[in-house]
Amino acid sequence: MRIGILGGGQLGRMLALAGYPLGLRFRFLDPAPDAPAGQVGELVVGAYDDPEALRTFVEGVDLVTYEFENVPATAVEWLTGQVPAYPPPRALEIAQDRLSEKRLFEACGIPVPAYAPVGSEDELERALASIGLPALLKTRRLGYDGKGQARIEDRATASAAWRQLGGVPCLLEQLVPFDGEVSVLAARGRDGSTVVYPLVENEHREGILFCSRAPARLDNCRLQEMAEAYARGVLYELDYTGVLAIEFFVVGGELLANEMAPRVHNSGHWTIEGAETSQFEQHLRAILGLPLGEVNPRGYAGIVNLLGSVPPLETLLRVPGAHVHVYGKAPRPRRKLGHVTVLAANAEERERRLARLLEVIEHAGEPLPRA
Ligand code: AMP
């Protein structure tokens, strides 16, 4: 069985690494000749909307999936005419547009931060009047890792924020005074069966995911129940197959949905060592119509992303309970080059191991992103 993956980044690479023990083979499509998945599988280099590249990519492939959601809808449509493709293209389309995403959450009864669509400077003025300050202006499309966002503190800076984002269609969102951020990872099989992993607690720095803890440190067990119900609602609404992640803000004992990813997710990397079934194997099981795997944790996991540089392996591997993943990407400031998971027997030990890991990373010279 050969699986075609749109996108050749670290997520594709880890999908392949999880699929090889199951006897699967992989081909990737990515515009970058040095895409990191190319080090572990066949890579077709080409634009996602290049008909020739798409034909070469799909030739001899049994099934297509995505590790990158900003694939042009036309390419996905064409591919779905050739071979089965999961998750459903509708999930991809919705996740590409923050407005459609918000409307989907609302249709599923999931609370979201106050927001308003903004298509012009006049609309921005009106949106600010209704949402209030401070607020975040976000481009509807192509934003990630804090890119395509501008914070508006006062009316005087609104126009500059609008110009900074290029005057493209945006959403204005209330700046949520959150108690924390969590994400839920869920999977749905082709037969409609679902599993939901324990909630993950996420710390973003400079708009990028920096550190995650799983299971999350929750003093309110209702949050897990709510997240499970919300995730199942979205999976059902989209008639979804595969792994899906939803990120939430925790505010006063409630969850407000921020965004979703119709794919495996950075905050799920802990599952490789920390759960009975990794998110990568789970996604493959789901799209292949195989039985879904157990999601119970094997301990207390913490992950830290390696941003911009990778400290020497010999120092990282000295941290007790550390599992190191290096993606094989060229260093660039703040680029996700790898991650380290520490696994511990209890929450206190996890904190000690995370603290040790952060010391090692800082000591290696790369300044940690600002909290
Ligand atoms: P996003 O690209 O929407 O995932 O945003 C990246 C990060 O920016 C989030 O994980 C939050 O830390 C922060 N952020 C995004 N939207 C909001 C908001 N409405 N209120 C407060 N913080 C936000």
CSV table of C-alpha atoms in Angstrom, one decimal, residues 43 76 105 116 189 192 200 208 321 334 364:
chain,number,residue,atom,x,y,z
A,43,LEU,CA,9.7,13.1,-2.9
A,76,VAL,CA,-7.5,18.5,-4.0
A,105,PHE,CA,-17.6,25.9,15.5
A,116,ALA,CA,-16.2,40.2,13.2
A,189,GLY,CA,-12.2,6.0,11.4
A,192,GLY,CA,-17.4,6.4,12.1
A,200,VAL,CA,-2.9,18.9,26.0
A,208,ILE,CA,4.7,29.8,18.1
A,321,GLY,CA,13.5,10.7,30.0
A,334,ARG,CA,12.5,30.6,15.0
A,364,ALA,CA,23.4,25.7,24.1
